[in-house]
PDB file of C-alpha atoms in Angstrom:
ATOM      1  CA  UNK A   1     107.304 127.278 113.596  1.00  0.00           C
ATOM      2  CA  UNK A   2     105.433 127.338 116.383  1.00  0.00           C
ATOM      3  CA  UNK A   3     101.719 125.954 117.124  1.00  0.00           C
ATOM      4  CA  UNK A   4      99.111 124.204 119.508  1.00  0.00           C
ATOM      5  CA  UNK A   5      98.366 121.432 116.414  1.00  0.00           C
ATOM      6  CA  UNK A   6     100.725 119.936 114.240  1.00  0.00           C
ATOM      7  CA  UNK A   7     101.073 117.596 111.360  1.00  0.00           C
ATOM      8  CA  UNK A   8     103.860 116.173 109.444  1.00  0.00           C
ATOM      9  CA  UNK A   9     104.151 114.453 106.405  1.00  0.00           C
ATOM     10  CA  UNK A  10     106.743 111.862 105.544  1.00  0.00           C
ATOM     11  CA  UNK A  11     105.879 109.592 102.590  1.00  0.00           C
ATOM     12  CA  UNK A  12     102.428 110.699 102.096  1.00  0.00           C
ATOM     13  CA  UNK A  13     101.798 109.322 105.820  1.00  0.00           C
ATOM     14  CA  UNK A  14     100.409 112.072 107.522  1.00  0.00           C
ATOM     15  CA  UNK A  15     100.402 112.669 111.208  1.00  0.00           C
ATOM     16  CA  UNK A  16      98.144 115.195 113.196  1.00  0.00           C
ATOM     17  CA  UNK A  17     100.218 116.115 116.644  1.00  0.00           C
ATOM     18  CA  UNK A  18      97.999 118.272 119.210  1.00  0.00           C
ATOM     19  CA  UNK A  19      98.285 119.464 122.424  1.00  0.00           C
ATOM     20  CA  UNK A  20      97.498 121.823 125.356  1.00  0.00           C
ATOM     21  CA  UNK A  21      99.983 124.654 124.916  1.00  0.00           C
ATOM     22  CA  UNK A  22     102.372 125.480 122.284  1.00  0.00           C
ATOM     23  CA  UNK A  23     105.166 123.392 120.640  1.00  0.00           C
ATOM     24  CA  UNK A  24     107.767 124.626 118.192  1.00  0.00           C
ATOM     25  CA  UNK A  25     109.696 122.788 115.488  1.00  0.00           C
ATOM     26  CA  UNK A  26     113.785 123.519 114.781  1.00  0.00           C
ATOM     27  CA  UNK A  27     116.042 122.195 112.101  1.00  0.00           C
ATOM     28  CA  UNK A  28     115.501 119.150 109.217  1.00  0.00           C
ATOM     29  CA  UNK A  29     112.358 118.606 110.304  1.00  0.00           C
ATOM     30  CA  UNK A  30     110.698 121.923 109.609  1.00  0.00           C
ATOM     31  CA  UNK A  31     110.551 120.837 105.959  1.00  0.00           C
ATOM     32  CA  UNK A  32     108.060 117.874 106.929  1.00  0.00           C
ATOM     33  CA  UNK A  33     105.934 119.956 109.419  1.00  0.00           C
ATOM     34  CA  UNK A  34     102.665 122.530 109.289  1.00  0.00           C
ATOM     35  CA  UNK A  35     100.622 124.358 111.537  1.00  0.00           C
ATOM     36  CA  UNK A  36      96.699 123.195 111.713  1.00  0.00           C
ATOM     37  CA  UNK A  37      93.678 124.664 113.199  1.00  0.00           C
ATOM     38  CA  UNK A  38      91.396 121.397 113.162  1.00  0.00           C
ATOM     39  CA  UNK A  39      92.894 117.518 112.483  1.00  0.00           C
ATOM     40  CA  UNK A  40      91.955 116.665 108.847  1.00  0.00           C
ATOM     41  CA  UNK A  41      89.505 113.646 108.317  1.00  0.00           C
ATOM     42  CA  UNK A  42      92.633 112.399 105.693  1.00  0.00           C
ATOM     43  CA  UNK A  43      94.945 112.095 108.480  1.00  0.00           C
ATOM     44  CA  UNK A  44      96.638 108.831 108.785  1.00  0.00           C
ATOM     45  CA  UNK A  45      96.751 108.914 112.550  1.00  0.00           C
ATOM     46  CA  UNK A  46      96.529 111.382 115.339  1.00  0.00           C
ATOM     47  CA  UNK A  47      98.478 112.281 118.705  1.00  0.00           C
ATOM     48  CA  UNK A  48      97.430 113.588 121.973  1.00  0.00           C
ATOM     49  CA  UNK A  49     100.156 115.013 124.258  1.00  0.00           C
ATOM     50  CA  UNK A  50      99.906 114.707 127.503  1.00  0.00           C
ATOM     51  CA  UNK A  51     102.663 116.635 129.641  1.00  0.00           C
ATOM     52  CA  UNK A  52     102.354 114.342 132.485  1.00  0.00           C
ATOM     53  CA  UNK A  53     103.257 110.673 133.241  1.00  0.00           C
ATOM     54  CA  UNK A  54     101.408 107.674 132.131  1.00  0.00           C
ATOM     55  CA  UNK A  55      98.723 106.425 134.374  1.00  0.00           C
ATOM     56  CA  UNK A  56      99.855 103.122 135.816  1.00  0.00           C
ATOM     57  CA  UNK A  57      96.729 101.224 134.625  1.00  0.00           C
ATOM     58  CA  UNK A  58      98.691 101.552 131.269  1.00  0.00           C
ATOM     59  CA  UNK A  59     101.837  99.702 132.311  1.00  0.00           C
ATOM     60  CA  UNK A  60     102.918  97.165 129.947  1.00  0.00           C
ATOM     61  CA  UNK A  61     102.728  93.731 130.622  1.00  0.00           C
ATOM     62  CA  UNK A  62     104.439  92.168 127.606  1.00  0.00           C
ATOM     63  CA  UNK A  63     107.360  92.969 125.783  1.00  0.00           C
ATOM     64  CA  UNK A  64     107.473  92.910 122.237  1.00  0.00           C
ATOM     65  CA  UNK A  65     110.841  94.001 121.012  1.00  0.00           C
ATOM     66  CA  UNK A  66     113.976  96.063 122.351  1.00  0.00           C
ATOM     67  CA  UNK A  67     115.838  97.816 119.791  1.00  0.00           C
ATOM     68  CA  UNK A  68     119.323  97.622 122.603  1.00  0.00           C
ATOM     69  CA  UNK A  69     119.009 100.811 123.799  1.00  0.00           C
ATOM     70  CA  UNK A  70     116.956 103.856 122.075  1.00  0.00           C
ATOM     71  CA  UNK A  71     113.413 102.258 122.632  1.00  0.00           C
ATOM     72  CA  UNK A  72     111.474  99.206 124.040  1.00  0.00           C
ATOM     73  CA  UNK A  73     107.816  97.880 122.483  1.00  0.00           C
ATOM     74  CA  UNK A  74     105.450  96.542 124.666  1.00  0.00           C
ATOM     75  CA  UNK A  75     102.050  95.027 124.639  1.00  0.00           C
ATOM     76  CA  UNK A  76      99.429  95.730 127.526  1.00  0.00           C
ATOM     77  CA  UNK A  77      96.603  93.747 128.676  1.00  0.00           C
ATOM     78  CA  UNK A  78      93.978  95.740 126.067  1.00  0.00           C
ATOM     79  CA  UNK A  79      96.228  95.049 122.981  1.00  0.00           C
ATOM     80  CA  UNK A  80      97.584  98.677 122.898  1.00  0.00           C
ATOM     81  CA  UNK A  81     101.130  98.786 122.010  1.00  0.00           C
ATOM     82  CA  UNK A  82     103.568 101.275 123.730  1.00  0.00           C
ATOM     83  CA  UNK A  83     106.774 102.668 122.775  1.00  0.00           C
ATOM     84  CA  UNK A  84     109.299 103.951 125.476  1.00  0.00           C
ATOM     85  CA  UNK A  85     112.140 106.265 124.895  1.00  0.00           C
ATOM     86  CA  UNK A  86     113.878 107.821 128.132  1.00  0.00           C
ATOM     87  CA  UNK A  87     111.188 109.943 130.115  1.00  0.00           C
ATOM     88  CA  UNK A  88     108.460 109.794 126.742  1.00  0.00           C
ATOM     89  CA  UNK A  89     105.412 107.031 125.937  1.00  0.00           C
ATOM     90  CA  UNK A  90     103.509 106.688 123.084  1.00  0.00           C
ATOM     91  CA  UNK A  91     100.302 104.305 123.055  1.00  0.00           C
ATOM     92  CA  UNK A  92      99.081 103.380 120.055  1.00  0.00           C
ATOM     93  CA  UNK A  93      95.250 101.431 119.671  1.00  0.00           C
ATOM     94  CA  UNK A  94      95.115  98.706 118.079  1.00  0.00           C
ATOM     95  CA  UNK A  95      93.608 100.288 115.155  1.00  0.00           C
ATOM     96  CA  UNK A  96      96.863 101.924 114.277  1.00  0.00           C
ATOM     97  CA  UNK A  97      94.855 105.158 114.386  1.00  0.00           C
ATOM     98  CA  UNK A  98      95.405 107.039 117.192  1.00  0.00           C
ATOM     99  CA  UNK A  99      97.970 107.576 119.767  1.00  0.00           C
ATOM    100  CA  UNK A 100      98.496 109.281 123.296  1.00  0.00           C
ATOM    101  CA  UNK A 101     101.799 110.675 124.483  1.00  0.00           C
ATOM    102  CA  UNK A 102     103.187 111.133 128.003  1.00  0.00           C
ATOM    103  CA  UNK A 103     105.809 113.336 128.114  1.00  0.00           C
ATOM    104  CA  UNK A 104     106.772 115.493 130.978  1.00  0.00           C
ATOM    105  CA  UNK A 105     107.190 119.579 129.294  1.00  0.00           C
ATOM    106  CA  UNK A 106     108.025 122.522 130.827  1.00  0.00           C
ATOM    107  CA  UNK A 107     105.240 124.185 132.990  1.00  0.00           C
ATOM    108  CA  UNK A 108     106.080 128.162 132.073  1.00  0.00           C
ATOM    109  CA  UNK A 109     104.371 129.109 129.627  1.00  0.00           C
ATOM    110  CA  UNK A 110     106.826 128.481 127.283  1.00  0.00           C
ATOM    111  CA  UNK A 111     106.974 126.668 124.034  1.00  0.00           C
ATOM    112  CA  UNK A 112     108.643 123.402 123.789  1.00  0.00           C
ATOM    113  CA  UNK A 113     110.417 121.484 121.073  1.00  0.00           C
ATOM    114  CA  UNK A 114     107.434 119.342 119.844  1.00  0.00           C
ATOM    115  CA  UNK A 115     108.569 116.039 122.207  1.00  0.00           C
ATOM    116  CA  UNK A 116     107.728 113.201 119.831  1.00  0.00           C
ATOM    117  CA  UNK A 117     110.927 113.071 117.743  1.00  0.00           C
ATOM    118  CA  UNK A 118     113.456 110.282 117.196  1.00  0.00           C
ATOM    119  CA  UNK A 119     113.246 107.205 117.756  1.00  0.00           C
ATOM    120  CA  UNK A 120     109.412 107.280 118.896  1.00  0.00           C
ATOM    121  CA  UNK A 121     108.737 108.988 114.591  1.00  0.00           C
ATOM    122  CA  UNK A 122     110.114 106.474 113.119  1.00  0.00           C
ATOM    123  CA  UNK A 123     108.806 103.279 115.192  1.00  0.00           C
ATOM    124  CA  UNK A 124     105.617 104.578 114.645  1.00  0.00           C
ATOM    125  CA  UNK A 125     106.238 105.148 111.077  1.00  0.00           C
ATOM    126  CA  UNK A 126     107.519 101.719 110.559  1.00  0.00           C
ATOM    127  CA  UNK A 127     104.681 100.562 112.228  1.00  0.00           C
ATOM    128  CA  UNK A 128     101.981 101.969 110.106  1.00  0.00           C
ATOM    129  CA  UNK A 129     103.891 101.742 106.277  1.00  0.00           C
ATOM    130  CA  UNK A 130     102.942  97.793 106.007  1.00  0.00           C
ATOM    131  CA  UNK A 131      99.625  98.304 106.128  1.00  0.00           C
ATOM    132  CA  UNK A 132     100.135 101.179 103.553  1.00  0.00           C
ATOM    133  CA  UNK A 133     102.073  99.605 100.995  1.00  0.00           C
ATOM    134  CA  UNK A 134     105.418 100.865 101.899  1.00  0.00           C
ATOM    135  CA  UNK A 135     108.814 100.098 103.752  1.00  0.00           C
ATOM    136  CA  UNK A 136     111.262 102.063 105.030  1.00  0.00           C
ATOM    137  CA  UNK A 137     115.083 101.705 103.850  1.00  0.00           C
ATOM    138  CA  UNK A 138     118.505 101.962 104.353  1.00  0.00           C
ATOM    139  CA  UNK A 139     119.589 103.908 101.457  1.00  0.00           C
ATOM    140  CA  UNK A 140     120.282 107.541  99.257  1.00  0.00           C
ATOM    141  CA  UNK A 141     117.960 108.549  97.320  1.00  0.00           C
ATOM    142  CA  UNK A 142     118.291 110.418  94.214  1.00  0.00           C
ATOM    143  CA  UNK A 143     115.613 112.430  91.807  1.00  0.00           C
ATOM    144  CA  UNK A 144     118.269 112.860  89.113  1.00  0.00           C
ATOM    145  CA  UNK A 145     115.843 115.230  86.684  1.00  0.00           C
ATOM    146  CA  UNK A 146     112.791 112.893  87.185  1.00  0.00           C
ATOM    147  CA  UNK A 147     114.635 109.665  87.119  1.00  0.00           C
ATOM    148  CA  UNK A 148     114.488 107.894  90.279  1.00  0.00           C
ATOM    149  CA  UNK A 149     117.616 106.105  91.143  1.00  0.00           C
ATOM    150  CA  UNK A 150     117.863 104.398  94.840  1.00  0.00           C
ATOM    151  CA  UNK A 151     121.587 103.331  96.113  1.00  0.00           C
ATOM    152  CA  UNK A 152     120.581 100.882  99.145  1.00  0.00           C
ATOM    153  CA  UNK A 153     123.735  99.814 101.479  1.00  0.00           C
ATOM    154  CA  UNK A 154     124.040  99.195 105.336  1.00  0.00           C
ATOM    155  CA  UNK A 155     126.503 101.250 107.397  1.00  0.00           C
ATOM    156  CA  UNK A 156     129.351 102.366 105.597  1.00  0.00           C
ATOM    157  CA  UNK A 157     128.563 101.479 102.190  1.00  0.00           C
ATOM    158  CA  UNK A 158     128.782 104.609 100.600  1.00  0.00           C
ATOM    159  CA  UNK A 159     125.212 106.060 101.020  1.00  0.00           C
ATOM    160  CA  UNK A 160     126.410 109.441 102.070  1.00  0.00           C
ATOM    161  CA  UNK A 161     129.808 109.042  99.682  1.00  0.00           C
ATOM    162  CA  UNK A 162     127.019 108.629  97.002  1.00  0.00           C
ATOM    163  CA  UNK A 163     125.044 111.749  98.412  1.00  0.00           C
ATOM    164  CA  UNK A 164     128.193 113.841  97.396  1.00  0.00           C
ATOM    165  CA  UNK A 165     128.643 112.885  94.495  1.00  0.00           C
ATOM    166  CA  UNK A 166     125.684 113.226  93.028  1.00  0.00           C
ATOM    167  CA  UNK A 167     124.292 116.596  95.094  1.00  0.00           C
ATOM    168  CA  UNK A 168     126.393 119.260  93.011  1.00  0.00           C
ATOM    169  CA  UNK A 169     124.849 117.902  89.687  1.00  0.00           C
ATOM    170  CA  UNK A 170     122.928 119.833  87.483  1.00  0.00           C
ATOM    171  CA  UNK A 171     118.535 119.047  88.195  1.00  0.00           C
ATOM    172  CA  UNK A 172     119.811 116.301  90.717  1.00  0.00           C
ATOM    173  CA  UNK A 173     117.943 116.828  94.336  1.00  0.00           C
ATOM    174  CA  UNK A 174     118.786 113.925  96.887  1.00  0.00           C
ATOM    175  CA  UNK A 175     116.125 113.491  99.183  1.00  0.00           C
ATOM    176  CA  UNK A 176     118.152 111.753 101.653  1.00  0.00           C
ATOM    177  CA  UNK A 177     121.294 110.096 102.458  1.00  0.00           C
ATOM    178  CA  UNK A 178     120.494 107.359 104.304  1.00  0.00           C
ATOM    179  CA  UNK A 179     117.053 106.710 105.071  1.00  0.00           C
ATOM    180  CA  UNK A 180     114.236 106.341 102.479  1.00  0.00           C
ATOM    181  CA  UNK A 181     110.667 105.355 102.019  1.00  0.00           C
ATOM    182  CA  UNK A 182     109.523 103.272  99.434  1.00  0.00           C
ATOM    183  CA  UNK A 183     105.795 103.373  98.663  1.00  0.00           C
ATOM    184  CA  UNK A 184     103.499 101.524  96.028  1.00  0.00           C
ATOM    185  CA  UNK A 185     101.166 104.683  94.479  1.00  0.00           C
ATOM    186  CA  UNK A 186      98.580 103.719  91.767  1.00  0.00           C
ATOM    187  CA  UNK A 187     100.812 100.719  90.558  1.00  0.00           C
ATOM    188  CA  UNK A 188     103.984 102.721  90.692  1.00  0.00           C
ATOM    189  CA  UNK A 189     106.915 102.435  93.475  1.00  0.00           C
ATOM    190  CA  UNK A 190     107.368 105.994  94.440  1.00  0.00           C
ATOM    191  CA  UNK A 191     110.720 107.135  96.404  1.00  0.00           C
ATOM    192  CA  UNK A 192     110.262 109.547  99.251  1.00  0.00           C
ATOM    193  CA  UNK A 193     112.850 111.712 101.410  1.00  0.00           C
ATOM    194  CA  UNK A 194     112.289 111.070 105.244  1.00  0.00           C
ATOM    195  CA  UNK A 195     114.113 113.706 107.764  1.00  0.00           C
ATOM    196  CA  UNK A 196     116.806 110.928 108.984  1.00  0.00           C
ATOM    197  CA  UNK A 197     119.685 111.856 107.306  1.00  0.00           C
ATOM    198  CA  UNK A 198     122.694 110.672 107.681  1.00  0.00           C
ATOM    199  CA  UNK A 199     126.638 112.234 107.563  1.00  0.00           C
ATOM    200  CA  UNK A 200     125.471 114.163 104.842  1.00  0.00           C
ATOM    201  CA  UNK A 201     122.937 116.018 106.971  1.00  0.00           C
ATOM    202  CA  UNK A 202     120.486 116.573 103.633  1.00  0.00           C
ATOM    203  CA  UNK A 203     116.676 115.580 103.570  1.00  0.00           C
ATOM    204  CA  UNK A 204     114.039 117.043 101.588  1.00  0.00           C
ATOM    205  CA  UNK A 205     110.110 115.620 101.408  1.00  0.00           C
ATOM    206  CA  UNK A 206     110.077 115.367  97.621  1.00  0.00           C
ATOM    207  CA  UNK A 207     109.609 112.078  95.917  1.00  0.00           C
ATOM    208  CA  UNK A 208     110.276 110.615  92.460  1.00  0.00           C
ATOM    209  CA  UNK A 209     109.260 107.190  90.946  1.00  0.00           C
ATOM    210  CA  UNK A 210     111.867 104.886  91.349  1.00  0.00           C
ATOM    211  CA  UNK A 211     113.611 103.856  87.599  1.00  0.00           C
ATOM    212  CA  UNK A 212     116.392 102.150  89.233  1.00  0.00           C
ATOM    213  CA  UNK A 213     117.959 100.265  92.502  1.00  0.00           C
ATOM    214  CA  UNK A 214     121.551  99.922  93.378  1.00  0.00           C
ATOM    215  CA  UNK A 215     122.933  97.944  96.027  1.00  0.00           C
ATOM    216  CA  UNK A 216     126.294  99.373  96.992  1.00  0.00           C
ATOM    217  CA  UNK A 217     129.612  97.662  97.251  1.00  0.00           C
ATOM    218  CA  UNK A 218     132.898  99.865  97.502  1.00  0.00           C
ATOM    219  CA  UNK A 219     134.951  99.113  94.621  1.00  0.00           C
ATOM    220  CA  UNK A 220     138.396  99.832  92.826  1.00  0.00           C
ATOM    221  CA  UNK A 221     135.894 100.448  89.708  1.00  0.00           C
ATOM    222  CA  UNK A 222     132.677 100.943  88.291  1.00  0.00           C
ATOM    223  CA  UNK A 223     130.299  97.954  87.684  1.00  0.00           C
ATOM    224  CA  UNK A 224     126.539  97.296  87.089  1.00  0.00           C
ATOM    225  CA  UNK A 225     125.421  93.957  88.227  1.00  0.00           C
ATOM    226  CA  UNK A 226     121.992  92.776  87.386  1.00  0.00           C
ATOM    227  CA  UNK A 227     120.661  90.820  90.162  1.00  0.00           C
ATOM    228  CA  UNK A 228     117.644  88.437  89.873  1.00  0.00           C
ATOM    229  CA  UNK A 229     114.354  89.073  91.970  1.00  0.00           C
ATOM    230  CA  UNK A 230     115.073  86.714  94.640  1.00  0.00           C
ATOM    231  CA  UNK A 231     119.071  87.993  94.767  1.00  0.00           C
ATOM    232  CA  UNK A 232     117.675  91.672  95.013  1.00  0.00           C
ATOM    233  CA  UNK A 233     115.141  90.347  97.634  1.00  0.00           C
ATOM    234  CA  UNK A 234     117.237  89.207  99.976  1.00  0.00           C
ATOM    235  CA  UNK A 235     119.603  91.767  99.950  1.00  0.00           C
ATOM    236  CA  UNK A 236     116.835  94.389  99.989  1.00  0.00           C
ATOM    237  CA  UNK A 237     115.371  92.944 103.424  1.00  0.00           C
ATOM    238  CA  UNK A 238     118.899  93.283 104.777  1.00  0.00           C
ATOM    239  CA  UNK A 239     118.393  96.461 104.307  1.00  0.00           C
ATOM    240  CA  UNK A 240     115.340  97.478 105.546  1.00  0.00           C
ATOM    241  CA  UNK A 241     113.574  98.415 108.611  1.00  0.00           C
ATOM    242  CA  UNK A 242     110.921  95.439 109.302  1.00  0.00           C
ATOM    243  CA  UNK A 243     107.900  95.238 111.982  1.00  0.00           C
ATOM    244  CA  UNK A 244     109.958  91.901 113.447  1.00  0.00           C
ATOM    245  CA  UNK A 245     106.761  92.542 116.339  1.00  0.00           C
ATOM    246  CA  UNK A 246     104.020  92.540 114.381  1.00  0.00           C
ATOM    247  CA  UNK A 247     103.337  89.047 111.800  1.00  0.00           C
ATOM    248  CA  UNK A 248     101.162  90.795 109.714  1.00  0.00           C
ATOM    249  CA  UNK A 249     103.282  93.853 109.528  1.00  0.00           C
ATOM    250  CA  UNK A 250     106.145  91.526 108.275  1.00  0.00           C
ATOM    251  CA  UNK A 251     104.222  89.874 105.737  1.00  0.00           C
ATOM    252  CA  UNK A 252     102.625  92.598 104.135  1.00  0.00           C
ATOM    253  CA  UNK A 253     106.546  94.049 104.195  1.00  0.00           C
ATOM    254  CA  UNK A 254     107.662  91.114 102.629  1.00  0.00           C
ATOM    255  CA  UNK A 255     105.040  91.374  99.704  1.00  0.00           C
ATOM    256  CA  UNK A 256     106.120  95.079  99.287  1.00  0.00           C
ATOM    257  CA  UNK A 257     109.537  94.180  98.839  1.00  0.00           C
ATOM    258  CA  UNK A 258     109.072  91.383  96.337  1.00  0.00           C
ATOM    259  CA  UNK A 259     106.544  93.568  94.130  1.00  0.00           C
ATOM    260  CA  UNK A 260     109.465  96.203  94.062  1.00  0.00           C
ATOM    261  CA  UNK A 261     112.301  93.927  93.303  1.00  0.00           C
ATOM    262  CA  UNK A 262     109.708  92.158  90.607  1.00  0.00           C
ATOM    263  CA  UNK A 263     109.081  95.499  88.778  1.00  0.00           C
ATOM    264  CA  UNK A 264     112.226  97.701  89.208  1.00  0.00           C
ATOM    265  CA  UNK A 265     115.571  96.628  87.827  1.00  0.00           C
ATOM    266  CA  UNK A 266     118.175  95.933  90.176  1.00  0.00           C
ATOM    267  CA  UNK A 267     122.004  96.064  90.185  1.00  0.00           C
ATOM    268  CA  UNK A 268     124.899  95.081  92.551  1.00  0.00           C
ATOM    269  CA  UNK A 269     127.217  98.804  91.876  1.00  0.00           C
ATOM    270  CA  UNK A 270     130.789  98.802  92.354  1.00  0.00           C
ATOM    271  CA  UNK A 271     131.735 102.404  92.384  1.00  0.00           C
ATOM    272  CA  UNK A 272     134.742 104.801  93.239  1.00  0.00           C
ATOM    273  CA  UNK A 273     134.418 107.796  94.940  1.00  0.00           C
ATOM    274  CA  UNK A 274     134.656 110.395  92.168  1.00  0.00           C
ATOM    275  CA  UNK A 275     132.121 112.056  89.795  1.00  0.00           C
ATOM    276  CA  UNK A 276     132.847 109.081  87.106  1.00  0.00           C
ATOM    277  CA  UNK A 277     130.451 106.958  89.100  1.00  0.00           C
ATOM    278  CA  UNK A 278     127.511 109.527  88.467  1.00  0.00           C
ATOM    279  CA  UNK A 279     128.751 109.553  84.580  1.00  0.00           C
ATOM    280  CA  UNK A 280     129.093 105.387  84.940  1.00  0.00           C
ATOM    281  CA  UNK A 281     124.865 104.997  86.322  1.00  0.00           C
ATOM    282  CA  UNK A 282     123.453 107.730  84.226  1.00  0.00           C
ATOM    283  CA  UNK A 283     124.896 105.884  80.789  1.00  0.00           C
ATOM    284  CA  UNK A 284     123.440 102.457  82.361  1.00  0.00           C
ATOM    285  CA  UNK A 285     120.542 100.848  79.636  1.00  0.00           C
TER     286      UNK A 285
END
């Protein structure tokens, strides 16, 4: 796919990506993307490219957070946050409407891989689902024939384990292996696939209404614990990707999570690695 405008869509956020010459779009992530001709008055937010550096008068002043490696968020002295990854910077207003990105391209003629990708997507994602109703999560999700079944677990839990168990089953799609997006639609939590997959390398922008959530624990057998609100909280958080920058972000994340844990039943699931695990949560009351 290649285009001068762009938008993607990952849980119903939808992002309108323009620039001067053309930009293409490879792999996973073709699934999430379309070609525009004018930016939609529905768009969640929009982003100008700009193939050349960032004017000084935008340096940051203040940093907000440093994620160790991938990205640092700053503050300047207008309130505009900025995200920098390697040779790329977004600004965002303070809105949470509209961005500008710097990123040097190639000067040819040629196409280039549309240059906001991982990690500046999903910082800005994370950024904007609080204020939508929605957090992002560790976790596989499955639309097992319309049921909605979420298996939540931190690195090497089993997310992708889970994936494979469940992805040769009849009217079962996973929408992702390890990172999900959890939205609150019309009174409903809805489940969406995001295009960060994990070992599994499987994404798909579906979505399903969530039924059930699973927080996984590598067992010797299969169990079901029910876990109370607050025990489902806590371990949900753990598991999530919070605005730890922004203190409105982080409390309208924190109200997401305990509507979802208050509404969907939750379980502690012991599992083993075979297909009996599948049979164990789809004969779960």
């Amino acid at each position: 796919m290649t285009a001068n405008s762009l938008r993607f869509t990952i849980g119903e956020l939808s992002v309108a990506i323009t620039g001067g010459k053309q930009y293409s779009v490879s792999g996973p992530y073709r699934k999430f993307f379309d070609s525009i001709t004018a930016i939609p008055e529905s768009v969640d937010f929009n982003i100008d490219i700009s193939p050349n550096k960032a004017p000084l008068r935008l340096s940051p002043t203040e940093c907000l957070f440093q994620s160790g490696g991938a990205w640092t968020l700053y503050k300047d002295d207008t309130g505009h946050t900025i995200i920098i990854s390697g040779q790329r910077e977004l600004i965002i207003d303070k809105p949470l409407r509209h961005g500008r990105l710097y990123a040097e391209t190639q000067q040819n003629g040629d196409s280039d891989s549309v240059p906001f990708f991982y990690p500046l997507d999903i910082v800005l994602v994370i950024s904007l689902l609080p204020y939508r109703s929605g957090v992002l999560v560790h976790a596989c999700g499955i639309d097992d024939t319309g049921q909605g079944l979420l298996f939540l677990g931190t690195s090497g839990a089993g997310k992708s384990t889970t994936a494979r168990l469940w992805a040769d089953e009849t009217g079962v799609k996973v929408l992702s292996d390890d990172r999900i997006i959890i939205r609150e639609i019309n009174n409903s939590f809805i489940a969406y696939g995001t295009p960060w997959h994990g070992e599994l390398n499987v994404c798909d922008p579906g979505s399903v209404a969530i039924e059930k959530m699973f927080f996984l624990e590598q067992s010797d057998r299969n169990y079901a614990k029910p876990l109370s609100p607050v025990e489902a909280a806590t371990r949900m958080f753990v598991r999530c990707f919070p605005t730890f920058w922004d203190k409105k972000g982080m409390e309208f994340t924190l109200s997401v999570i305990d509507r979802v844990v208050s509404n969907v039943p939750c379980y502690e699931l012991g599992f083993v690695a075979d297909r009996s695990a599948v049979s164990f949560v789809r004969g779960l009351e």
